[in-house]
mmCIF file of N, CA and C in Angstrom:
data_model
loop_
_atom_site.group_PDB
_atom_site.id
_atom_site.type_symbol
_atom_site.label_atom_id
_atom_site.label_comp_id
_atom_site.label_asym_id
_atom_site.label_seq_id
_atom_site.Cartn_x
_atom_site.Cartn_y
_atom_site.Cartn_z
ATOM 1 N N UNK A 1464 5.923 -13.966 3.462
ATOM 2 C CA UNK A 1464 4.605 -14.024 4.066
ATOM 3 C C UNK A 1464 3.705 -14.837 3.144
ATOM 4 N N UNK A 1465 2.882 -15.674 3.735
ATOM 5 C CA UNK A 1465 1.955 -16.429 2.908
ATOM 6 C C UNK A 1465 0.580 -15.750 2.909
ATOM 7 N N UNK A 1466 -0.290 -16.229 2.039
ATOM 8 C CA UNK A 1466 -1.592 -15.574 1.871
ATOM 9 C C UNK A 1466 -2.437 -15.648 3.141
ATOM 10 N N UNK A 1467 -2.349 -16.741 3.891
ATOM 11 C CA UNK A 1467 -3.117 -16.863 5.137
ATOM 12 C C UNK A 1467 -2.682 -15.808 6.155
ATOM 13 N N UNK A 1468 -1.372 -15.577 6.288
ATOM 14 C CA UNK A 1468 -0.872 -14.544 7.196
ATOM 15 C C UNK A 1468 -1.344 -13.161 6.745
ATOM 16 N N UNK A 1469 -1.331 -12.942 5.435
ATOM 17 C CA UNK A 1469 -1.791 -11.665 4.884
ATOM 18 C C UNK A 1469 -3.278 -11.471 5.179
ATOM 19 N N UNK A 1470 -4.069 -12.506 4.977
ATOM 20 C CA UNK A 1470 -5.500 -12.414 5.262
ATOM 21 C C UNK A 1470 -5.747 -12.128 6.742
ATOM 22 N N UNK A 1471 -4.959 -12.741 7.619
ATOM 23 C CA UNK A 1471 -5.096 -12.490 9.059
ATOM 24 C C UNK A 1471 -4.806 -11.021 9.369
ATOM 25 N N UNK A 1472 -3.748 -10.465 8.761
ATOM 26 C CA UNK A 1472 -3.406 -9.060 8.998
ATOM 27 C C UNK A 1472 -4.502 -8.135 8.452
ATOM 28 N N UNK A 1473 -5.082 -8.469 7.306
ATOM 29 C CA UNK A 1473 -6.181 -7.679 6.767
ATOM 30 C C UNK A 1473 -7.370 -7.675 7.727
ATOM 31 N N UNK A 1474 -7.627 -8.809 8.371
ATOM 32 C CA UNK A 1474 -8.700 -8.882 9.366
ATOM 33 C C UNK A 1474 -8.375 -7.998 10.564
ATOM 34 N N UNK A 1475 -7.124 -8.021 11.032
ATOM 35 C CA UNK A 1475 -6.703 -7.183 12.152
ATOM 36 C C UNK A 1475 -6.900 -5.700 11.840
ATOM 37 N N UNK A 1476 -6.640 -5.310 10.603
ATOM 38 C CA UNK A 1476 -6.768 -3.913 10.184
ATOM 39 C C UNK A 1476 -8.210 -3.534 9.837
ATOM 40 N N UNK A 1477 -9.104 -4.518 9.796
ATOM 41 C CA UNK A 1477 -10.489 -4.249 9.428
ATOM 42 C C UNK A 1477 -10.676 -4.045 7.935
ATOM 43 N N UNK A 1478 -9.757 -4.569 7.134
ATOM 44 C CA UNK A 1478 -9.802 -4.379 5.684
ATOM 45 C C UNK A 1478 -10.170 -5.638 4.910
ATOM 46 N N UNK A 1479 -10.300 -6.753 5.593
ATOM 47 C CA UNK A 1479 -10.492 -8.027 4.902
ATOM 48 C C UNK A 1479 -11.715 -8.018 3.988
ATOM 49 N N UNK A 1480 -12.852 -7.543 4.482
ATOM 50 C CA UNK A 1480 -14.082 -7.587 3.684
ATOM 51 C C UNK A 1480 -13.989 -6.710 2.434
ATOM 52 N N UNK A 1481 -13.161 -5.702 2.464
ATOM 53 C CA UNK A 1481 -13.015 -4.815 1.301
ATOM 54 C C UNK A 1481 -12.031 -5.338 0.266
ATOM 55 N N UNK A 1482 -11.095 -6.191 0.679
ATOM 56 C CA UNK A 1482 -10.008 -6.572 -0.226
ATOM 57 C C UNK A 1482 -9.803 -8.073 -0.413
ATOM 58 N N UNK A 1483 -10.592 -8.938 0.251
ATOM 59 C CA UNK A 1483 -10.287 -10.364 0.218
ATOM 60 C C UNK A 1483 -10.348 -10.982 -1.167
ATOM 61 N N UNK A 1484 -11.058 -10.375 -2.105
ATOM 62 C CA UNK A 1484 -11.151 -10.935 -3.454
ATOM 63 C C UNK A 1484 -10.225 -10.251 -4.457
ATOM 64 N N UNK A 1485 -9.424 -9.315 -4.028
ATOM 65 C CA UNK A 1485 -8.541 -8.605 -4.958
ATOM 66 C C UNK A 1485 -7.449 -9.535 -5.472
ATOM 67 N N UNK A 1486 -7.261 -9.550 -6.786
ATOM 68 C CA UNK A 1486 -6.254 -10.425 -7.373
ATOM 69 C C UNK A 1486 -4.832 -9.973 -7.051
ATOM 70 N N UNK A 1487 -4.671 -8.724 -6.584
ATOM 71 C CA UNK A 1487 -3.347 -8.229 -6.232
ATOM 72 C C UNK A 1487 -2.814 -8.829 -4.928
ATOM 73 N N UNK A 1488 -3.675 -9.479 -4.136
ATOM 74 C CA UNK A 1488 -3.229 -10.038 -2.854
ATOM 75 C C UNK A 1488 -2.225 -11.174 -3.026
ATOM 76 N N UNK A 1489 -2.372 -11.965 -4.072
ATOM 77 C CA UNK A 1489 -1.429 -13.067 -4.277
ATOM 78 C C UNK A 1489 -0.011 -12.545 -4.509
ATOM 79 N N UNK A 1490 0.205 -11.607 -5.453
ATOM 80 C CA UNK A 1490 1.570 -11.088 -5.593
ATOM 81 C C UNK A 1490 2.032 -10.309 -4.363
ATOM 82 N N UNK A 1491 1.101 -9.652 -3.661
ATOM 83 C CA UNK A 1491 1.488 -8.923 -2.451
ATOM 84 C C UNK A 1491 2.036 -9.885 -1.402
ATOM 85 N N UNK A 1492 1.359 -10.993 -1.197
ATOM 86 C CA UNK A 1492 1.832 -11.986 -0.226
ATOM 87 C C UNK A 1492 3.222 -12.491 -0.604
ATOM 88 N N UNK A 1493 3.476 -12.668 -1.886
ATOM 89 C CA UNK A 1493 4.772 -13.155 -2.347
ATOM 90 C C UNK A 1493 5.867 -12.097 -2.195
ATOM 91 N N UNK A 1494 5.491 -10.817 -2.274
ATOM 92 C CA UNK A 1494 6.472 -9.728 -2.200
ATOM 93 C C UNK A 1494 6.838 -9.354 -0.765
ATOM 94 N N UNK A 1495 5.960 -9.649 0.176
ATOM 95 C CA UNK A 1495 6.214 -9.275 1.567
ATOM 96 C C UNK A 1495 7.342 -10.133 2.132
ATOM 97 N N UNK A 1496 8.266 -9.479 2.811
ATOM 98 C CA UNK A 1496 9.403 -10.173 3.402
ATOM 99 C C UNK A 1496 9.040 -10.706 4.787
ATOM 100 N N UNK A 1497 9.764 -11.694 5.231
ATOM 101 C CA UNK A 1497 9.551 -12.265 6.561
ATOM 102 C C UNK A 1497 9.721 -11.168 7.606
ATOM 103 N N UNK A 1498 8.735 -11.036 8.500
ATOM 104 C CA UNK A 1498 8.801 -10.040 9.553
ATOM 105 C C UNK A 1498 8.298 -8.660 9.153
ATOM 106 N N UNK A 1499 8.016 -8.454 7.880
ATOM 107 C CA UNK A 1499 7.491 -7.166 7.416
ATOM 108 C C UNK A 1499 6.007 -7.077 7.787
ATOM 109 N N UNK A 1500 5.577 -5.915 8.246
ATOM 110 C CA UNK A 1500 4.197 -5.761 8.697
ATOM 111 C C UNK A 1500 3.413 -4.844 7.771
ATOM 112 N N UNK A 1501 2.284 -5.324 7.308
ATOM 113 C CA UNK A 1501 1.377 -4.528 6.488
ATOM 114 C C UNK A 1501 0.616 -3.570 7.394
ATOM 115 N N UNK A 1502 0.559 -2.274 7.031
ATOM 116 C CA UNK A 1502 -0.152 -1.280 7.830
ATOM 117 C C UNK A 1502 -1.338 -0.649 7.125
ATOM 118 N N UNK A 1503 -1.379 -0.709 5.790
ATOM 119 C CA UNK A 1503 -2.485 -0.088 5.059
ATOM 120 C C UNK A 1503 -2.500 -0.598 3.621
ATOM 121 N N UNK A 1504 -3.699 -0.701 3.077
ATOM 122 C CA UNK A 1504 -3.881 -1.003 1.652
ATOM 123 C C UNK A 1504 -4.931 -0.037 1.121
ATOM 124 N N UNK A 1505 -4.695 0.444 -0.086
ATOM 125 C CA UNK A 1505 -5.724 1.213 -0.784
ATOM 126 C C UNK A 1505 -5.589 0.942 -2.271
ATOM 127 N N UNK A 1506 -6.649 1.225 -2.996
ATOM 128 C CA UNK A 1506 -6.607 1.091 -4.450
ATOM 129 C C UNK A 1506 -6.936 2.436 -5.061
ATOM 130 N N UNK A 1507 -6.468 2.637 -6.262
ATOM 131 C CA UNK A 1507 -6.730 3.877 -6.973
ATOM 132 C C UNK A 1507 -6.156 3.817 -8.371
ATOM 133 N N UNK A 1508 -6.305 4.900 -9.092
ATOM 134 C CA UNK A 1508 -5.763 4.994 -10.443
ATOM 135 C C UNK A 1508 -4.366 5.597 -10.342
ATOM 136 N N UNK A 1509 -3.361 4.815 -10.745
ATOM 137 C CA UNK A 1509 -1.970 5.246 -10.739
ATOM 138 C C UNK A 1509 -1.429 5.080 -12.146
ATOM 139 N N UNK A 1510 -0.932 6.165 -12.719
ATOM 140 C CA UNK A 1510 -0.394 6.167 -14.085
ATOM 141 C C UNK A 1510 -1.373 5.540 -15.070
ATOM 142 N N UNK A 1511 -2.652 5.865 -14.911
ATOM 143 C CA UNK A 1511 -3.685 5.416 -15.843
ATOM 144 C C UNK A 1511 -4.185 4.002 -15.640
ATOM 145 N N UNK A 1512 -3.719 3.311 -14.616
ATOM 146 C CA UNK A 1512 -4.122 1.928 -14.370
ATOM 147 C C UNK A 1512 -4.654 1.762 -12.954
ATOM 148 N N UNK A 1513 -5.640 0.906 -12.782
ATOM 149 C CA UNK A 1513 -6.133 0.571 -11.456
ATOM 150 C C UNK A 1513 -5.015 -0.189 -10.747
ATOM 151 N N UNK A 1514 -4.601 0.314 -9.597
ATOM 152 C CA UNK A 1514 -3.461 -0.265 -8.877
ATOM 153 C C UNK A 1514 -3.762 -0.339 -7.394
ATOM 154 N N UNK A 1515 -2.985 -1.151 -6.706
ATOM 155 C CA UNK A 1515 -3.080 -1.272 -5.260
ATOM 156 C C UNK A 1515 -1.795 -0.730 -4.650
ATOM 157 N N UNK A 1516 -1.941 0.063 -3.581
ATOM 158 C CA UNK A 1516 -0.801 0.548 -2.812
ATOM 159 C C UNK A 1516 -0.840 -0.133 -1.463
ATOM 160 N N UNK A 1517 0.219 -0.820 -1.114
ATOM 161 C CA UNK A 1517 0.355 -1.451 0.197
ATOM 162 C C UNK A 1517 1.456 -0.717 0.951
ATOM 163 N N UNK A 1518 1.129 -0.233 2.142
ATOM 164 C CA UNK A 1518 2.097 0.469 2.988
ATOM 165 C C UNK A 1518 2.502 -0.499 4.092
ATOM 166 N N UNK A 1519 3.791 -0.824 4.144
ATOM 167 C CA UNK A 1519 4.296 -1.687 5.200
ATOM 168 C C UNK A 1519 5.166 -0.856 6.130
ATOM 169 N N UNK A 1520 5.692 -1.511 7.136
ATOM 170 C CA UNK A 1520 6.573 -0.795 8.055
ATOM 171 C C UNK A 1520 7.916 -0.458 7.418
ATOM 172 N N UNK A 1521 8.230 -1.054 6.265
ATOM 173 C CA UNK A 1521 9.525 -0.840 5.612
ATOM 174 C C UNK A 1521 9.453 -0.260 4.209
ATOM 175 N N UNK A 1522 8.363 -0.594 3.485
ATOM 176 C CA UNK A 1522 8.312 -0.247 2.067
ATOM 177 C C UNK A 1522 6.903 0.139 1.644
ATOM 178 N N UNK A 1523 6.831 0.742 0.466
ATOM 179 C CA UNK A 1523 5.569 1.004 -0.215
ATOM 180 C C UNK A 1523 5.581 0.133 -1.468
ATOM 181 N N UNK A 1524 4.559 -0.665 -1.638
ATOM 182 C CA UNK A 1524 4.479 -1.601 -2.751
ATOM 183 C C UNK A 1524 3.307 -1.199 -3.640
ATOM 184 N N UNK A 1525 3.581 -0.920 -4.894
ATOM 185 C CA UNK A 1525 2.544 -0.570 -5.860
ATOM 186 C C UNK A 1525 2.379 -1.771 -6.777
ATOM 187 N N UNK A 1526 1.154 -2.292 -6.827
ATOM 188 C CA UNK A 1526 0.890 -3.502 -7.608
ATOM 189 C C UNK A 1526 -0.184 -3.205 -8.643
ATOM 190 N N UNK A 1527 0.136 -3.448 -9.898
ATOM 191 C CA UNK A 1527 -0.832 -3.364 -10.976
ATOM 192 C C UNK A 1527 -1.006 -4.768 -11.525
ATOM 193 N N UNK A 1528 -2.218 -5.240 -11.522
ATOM 194 C CA UNK A 1528 -2.488 -6.560 -12.068
ATOM 195 C C UNK A 1528 -3.294 -6.367 -13.343
ATOM 196 N N UNK A 1529 -2.665 -6.577 -14.464
ATOM 197 C CA UNK A 1529 -3.306 -6.359 -15.761
ATOM 198 C C UNK A 1529 -4.432 -7.338 -16.022
ATOM 199 N N UNK A 1530 -5.238 -7.015 -16.998
ATOM 200 C CA UNK A 1530 -6.402 -7.835 -17.344
ATOM 201 C C UNK A 1530 -6.010 -9.257 -17.735
ATOM 202 N N UNK A 1531 -4.830 -9.426 -18.297
ATOM 203 C CA UNK A 1531 -4.395 -10.754 -18.711
ATOM 204 C C UNK A 1531 -3.545 -11.439 -17.643
ATOM 205 N N UNK A 1532 -3.489 -10.858 -16.467
ATOM 206 C CA UNK A 1532 -2.771 -11.483 -15.369
ATOM 207 C C UNK A 1532 -1.295 -11.155 -15.298
ATOM 208 N N UNK A 1533 -0.805 -10.337 -16.221
ATOM 209 C CA UNK A 1533 0.611 -9.968 -16.180
ATOM 210 C C UNK A 1533 0.769 -8.819 -15.189
ATOM 211 N N UNK A 1534 1.197 -9.142 -13.995
ATOM 212 C CA UNK A 1534 1.296 -8.130 -12.949
ATOM 213 C C UNK A 1534 2.607 -7.368 -13.014
ATOM 214 N N UNK A 1535 2.530 -6.094 -12.710
ATOM 215 C CA UNK A 1535 3.711 -5.258 -12.603
ATOM 216 C C UNK A 1535 3.722 -4.688 -11.202
ATOM 217 N N UNK A 1536 4.892 -4.315 -10.722
ATOM 218 C CA UNK A 1536 4.955 -3.711 -9.400
ATOM 219 C C UNK A 1536 6.139 -2.777 -9.302
ATOM 220 N N UNK A 1537 6.028 -1.862 -8.336
ATOM 221 C CA UNK A 1537 7.122 -0.950 -7.997
ATOM 222 C C UNK A 1537 7.305 -1.032 -6.495
ATOM 223 N N UNK A 1538 8.542 -0.939 -6.056
ATOM 224 C CA UNK A 1538 8.852 -0.980 -4.636
ATOM 225 C C UNK A 1538 9.617 0.287 -4.276
ATOM 226 N N UNK A 1539 9.140 0.971 -3.243
ATOM 227 C CA UNK A 1539 9.793 2.197 -2.774
ATOM 228 C C UNK A 1539 10.094 2.018 -1.294
ATOM 229 N N UNK A 1540 11.341 2.253 -0.901
ATOM 230 C CA UNK A 1540 11.694 2.172 0.513
ATOM 231 C C UNK A 1540 11.040 3.334 1.248
ATOM 232 N N UNK A 1541 10.532 3.075 2.440
ATOM 233 C CA UNK A 1541 9.865 4.128 3.213
ATOM 234 C C UNK A 1541 10.795 5.290 3.519
ATOM 235 N N UNK A 1542 12.082 5.008 3.748
ATOM 236 C CA UNK A 1542 13.001 6.103 4.068
ATOM 237 C C UNK A 1542 13.229 7.043 2.883
ATOM 238 N N UNK A 1543 12.852 6.620 1.677
ATOM 239 C CA UNK A 1543 12.995 7.470 0.493
ATOM 240 C C UNK A 1543 11.840 8.468 0.358
ATOM 241 N N UNK A 1544 10.778 8.269 1.109
ATOM 242 C CA UNK A 1544 9.606 9.138 1.016
ATOM 243 C C UNK A 1544 9.897 10.467 1.705
ATOM 244 N N UNK A 1545 9.720 11.555 0.960
ATOM 245 C CA UNK A 1545 9.979 12.892 1.504
ATOM 246 C C UNK A 1545 8.708 13.587 1.978
ATOM 247 N N UNK A 1546 7.563 13.195 1.433
ATOM 248 C CA UNK A 1546 6.282 13.762 1.862
ATOM 249 C C UNK A 1546 5.171 12.799 1.472
ATOM 250 N N UNK A 1547 4.037 12.942 2.149
ATOM 251 C CA UNK A 1547 2.847 12.173 1.777
ATOM 252 C C UNK A 1547 1.619 13.041 2.025
ATOM 253 N N UNK A 1548 0.505 12.702 1.389
ATOM 254 C CA UNK A 1548 -0.711 13.488 1.525
ATOM 255 C C UNK A 1548 -1.923 12.616 1.251
ATOM 256 N N UNK A 1549 -3.056 13.122 1.683
ATOM 257 C CA UNK A 1549 -4.346 12.501 1.384
ATOM 258 C C UNK A 1549 -5.354 13.637 1.270
ATOM 259 N N UNK A 1550 -5.964 13.769 0.123
ATOM 260 C CA UNK A 1550 -6.976 14.790 -0.108
ATOM 261 C C UNK A 1550 -8.328 14.089 -0.173
ATOM 262 N N UNK A 1551 -9.091 14.215 0.905
ATOM 263 C CA UNK A 1551 -10.376 13.543 0.979
ATOM 264 C C UNK A 1551 -11.457 14.439 0.392
ATOM 265 N N UNK A 1552 -12.227 13.855 -0.503
ATOM 266 C CA UNK A 1552 -13.343 14.542 -1.128
ATOM 267 C C UNK A 1552 -14.556 13.618 -1.055
ATOM 268 N N UNK A 1553 -15.732 14.171 -1.292
ATOM 269 C CA UNK A 1553 -16.936 13.360 -1.280
ATOM 270 C C UNK A 1553 -16.798 12.209 -2.278
ATOM 271 N N UNK A 1554 -16.352 12.538 -3.455
ATOM 272 C CA UNK A 1554 -16.032 11.547 -4.483
ATOM 273 C C UNK A 1554 -14.605 11.805 -4.954
ATOM 274 N N UNK A 1555 -13.949 10.795 -5.430
ATOM 275 C CA UNK A 1555 -12.636 10.936 -6.052
ATOM 276 C C UNK A 1555 -11.556 11.477 -5.118
ATOM 277 N N UNK A 1556 -11.381 10.849 -3.956
ATOM 278 C CA UNK A 1556 -10.291 11.220 -3.065
ATOM 279 C C UNK A 1556 -8.963 10.864 -3.715
ATOM 280 N N UNK A 1557 -7.887 11.460 -3.183
ATOM 281 C CA UNK A 1557 -6.549 11.248 -3.749
ATOM 282 C C UNK A 1557 -5.552 11.014 -2.624
ATOM 283 N N UNK A 1558 -4.715 10.001 -2.791
ATOM 284 C CA UNK A 1558 -3.618 9.736 -1.862
ATOM 285 C C UNK A 1558 -2.328 9.783 -2.652
ATOM 286 N N UNK A 1559 -1.252 10.150 -1.983
ATOM 287 C CA UNK A 1559 0.010 10.186 -2.696
ATOM 288 C C UNK A 1559 1.193 10.364 -1.783
ATOM 289 N N UNK A 1560 2.353 10.235 -2.390
ATOM 290 C CA UNK A 1560 3.610 10.450 -1.694
ATOM 291 C C UNK A 1560 4.657 10.826 -2.720
ATOM 292 N N UNK A 1561 5.755 11.351 -2.237
ATOM 293 C CA UNK A 1561 6.831 11.771 -3.142
ATOM 294 C C UNK A 1561 8.168 11.309 -2.601
ATOM 295 N N UNK A 1562 9.070 11.089 -3.535
ATOM 296 C CA UNK A 1562 10.475 10.839 -3.217
ATOM 297 C C UNK A 1562 11.246 11.992 -3.856
ATOM 298 N N UNK A 1563 12.547 11.991 -3.720
ATOM 299 C CA UNK A 1563 13.350 13.043 -4.336
ATOM 300 C C UNK A 1563 13.229 13.007 -5.861
ATOM 301 N N UNK A 1564 12.927 11.851 -6.433
ATOM 302 C CA UNK A 1564 12.884 11.697 -7.881
ATOM 303 C C UNK A 1564 11.501 11.752 -8.499
ATOM 304 N N UNK A 1565 10.439 11.392 -7.743
ATOM 305 C CA UNK A 1565 9.144 11.198 -8.375
ATOM 306 C C UNK A 1565 7.993 11.428 -7.403
ATOM 307 N N UNK A 1566 6.848 11.833 -7.973
ATOM 308 C CA UNK A 1566 5.603 11.923 -7.206
ATOM 309 C C UNK A 1566 4.722 10.737 -7.603
ATOM 310 N N UNK A 1567 4.084 10.117 -6.631
ATOM 311 C CA UNK A 1567 3.205 8.977 -6.846
ATOM 312 C C UNK A 1567 1.807 9.385 -6.395
ATOM 313 N N UNK A 1568 0.850 9.419 -7.328
ATOM 314 C CA UNK A 1568 -0.495 9.886 -7.026
ATOM 315 C C UNK A 1568 -1.496 8.774 -7.349
ATOM 316 N N UNK A 1569 -2.370 8.501 -6.395
ATOM 317 C CA UNK A 1569 -3.441 7.519 -6.552
ATOM 318 C C UNK A 1569 -4.767 8.268 -6.519
ATOM 319 N N UNK A 1570 -5.382 8.412 -7.680
ATOM 320 C CA UNK A 1570 -6.659 9.115 -7.795
ATOM 321 C C UNK A 1570 -7.801 8.117 -7.592
ATOM 322 N N UNK A 1571 -8.980 8.648 -7.302
ATOM 323 C CA UNK A 1571 -10.189 7.829 -7.150
ATOM 324 C C UNK A 1571 -10.015 6.739 -6.096
ATOM 325 N N UNK A 1572 -9.407 7.088 -4.991
ATOM 326 C CA UNK A 1572 -9.211 6.124 -3.920
ATOM 327 C C UNK A 1572 -10.323 6.248 -2.881
ATOM 328 N N UNK A 1573 -10.332 5.353 -1.918
ATOM 329 C CA UNK A 1573 -11.369 5.303 -0.901
ATOM 330 C C UNK A 1573 -11.135 6.387 0.155
ATOM 331 N N UNK A 1574 -12.067 7.318 0.289
ATOM 332 C CA UNK A 1574 -11.924 8.403 1.259
ATOM 333 C C UNK A 1574 -11.889 7.905 2.697
ATOM 334 N N UNK A 1575 -12.557 6.797 2.980
ATOM 335 C CA UNK A 1575 -12.607 6.263 4.330
ATOM 336 C C UNK A 1575 -11.293 5.697 4.830
ATOM 337 N N UNK A 1576 -10.314 5.575 3.977
ATOM 338 C CA UNK A 1576 -9.020 5.001 4.366
ATOM 339 C C UNK A 1576 -8.040 6.077 4.826
ATOM 340 N N UNK A 1577 -8.446 7.332 4.809
ATOM 341 C CA UNK A 1577 -7.549 8.450 5.115
ATOM 342 C C UNK A 1577 -6.815 8.282 6.445
ATOM 343 N N UNK A 1578 -7.533 8.031 7.515
ATOM 344 C CA UNK A 1578 -6.882 7.938 8.834
ATOM 345 C C UNK A 1578 -5.887 6.792 8.897
ATOM 346 N N UNK A 1579 -6.239 5.650 8.304
ATOM 347 C CA UNK A 1579 -5.319 4.512 8.310
ATOM 348 C C UNK A 1579 -4.072 4.816 7.485
ATOM 349 N N UNK A 1580 -4.246 5.468 6.343
ATOM 350 C CA UNK A 1580 -3.109 5.831 5.492
ATOM 351 C C UNK A 1580 -2.180 6.796 6.231
ATOM 352 N N UNK A 1581 -2.755 7.821 6.845
ATOM 353 C CA UNK A 1581 -1.939 8.780 7.599
ATOM 354 C C UNK A 1581 -1.206 8.083 8.752
ATOM 355 N N UNK A 1582 -1.901 7.196 9.456
ATOM 356 C CA UNK A 1582 -1.284 6.444 10.550
ATOM 357 C C UNK A 1582 -0.126 5.588 10.021
ATOM 358 N N UNK A 1583 -0.373 4.858 8.924
ATOM 359 C CA UNK A 1583 0.640 3.964 8.362
ATOM 360 C C UNK A 1583 1.887 4.730 7.917
ATOM 361 N N UNK A 1584 1.684 5.885 7.300
ATOM 362 C CA UNK A 1584 2.822 6.672 6.820
ATOM 363 C C UNK A 1584 3.582 7.335 7.965
ATOM 364 N N UNK A 1585 2.924 7.511 9.121
ATOM 365 C CA UNK A 1585 3.566 8.159 10.271
ATOM 366 C C UNK A 1585 4.303 7.170 11.172
ATOM 367 N N UNK A 1586 4.143 5.875 10.922
ATOM 368 C CA UNK A 1586 4.791 4.887 11.776
ATOM 369 C C UNK A 1586 6.319 4.982 11.631
ATOM 370 N N UNK A 1587 7.026 4.830 12.754
ATOM 371 C CA UNK A 1587 8.497 4.894 12.670
ATOM 372 C C UNK A 1587 9.039 3.681 11.910
ATOM 373 N N UNK A 1588 10.134 3.910 11.235
ATOM 374 C CA UNK A 1588 10.807 2.821 10.535
ATOM 375 C C UNK A 1588 11.411 1.877 11.564
ATOM 376 N N UNK A 1589 11.390 0.565 11.289
ATOM 377 C CA UNK A 1589 12.009 -0.366 12.223
ATOM 378 C C UNK A 1589 13.525 -0.137 12.290
ATOM 379 N N UNK A 1590 14.067 -0.348 13.457
ATOM 380 C CA UNK A 1590 15.519 -0.181 13.624
ATOM 381 C C UNK A 1590 16.230 -1.299 12.887
ATOM 382 N N UNK A 1591 17.295 -0.949 12.226
ATOM 383 C CA UNK A 1591 18.086 -1.968 11.525
ATOM 384 C C UNK A 1591 18.871 -2.764 12.553
ATOM 385 N N UNK A 1592 18.856 -4.062 12.363
ATOM 386 C CA UNK A 1592 19.600 -4.918 13.279
ATOM 387 C C UNK A 1592 21.091 -4.701 13.107
ATOM 388 N N UNK A 1593 21.771 -4.632 14.197
ATOM 389 C CA UNK A 1593 23.223 -4.444 14.136
ATOM 390 C C UNK A 1593 23.846 -5.736 13.621
ATOM 391 N N UNK A 1594 24.612 -5.623 12.587
ATOM 392 C CA UNK A 1594 25.245 -6.802 11.980
ATOM 393 C C UNK A 1594 26.747 -6.782 12.201
ATOM 394 N N UNK A 1595 27.386 -7.901 11.857
ATOM 395 C CA UNK A 1595 28.839 -7.985 12.008
ATOM 396 C C UNK A 1595 29.575 -7.090 11.050
#
């Protein structure tokens, strides 16, 4: 996926004005696979660092872009997720999910993204194409 396609999808989701200047969008566009659909983006504190969580129809992408531009990322397949949650508070909302091995918690996230996050996590996984 290129950055223009990503920006178009952010506009469709109503998230463009909140995220169009985020430096994490460039690596996100590079990490998205052809045909993969972005369903939600949020930012928060993950493992002590400001990070972005992108929920696609296939994967969860965690992107940390360091102050010096050295970006790190983690990729989790959606089928590996065993639970997800969103705790909305007036200030300091929290979003998260768990796999059999680890819990992923994003503190200080945007409370207004709760419905989109819940919707994105509830979307069915795409059917795998039958191969030879």
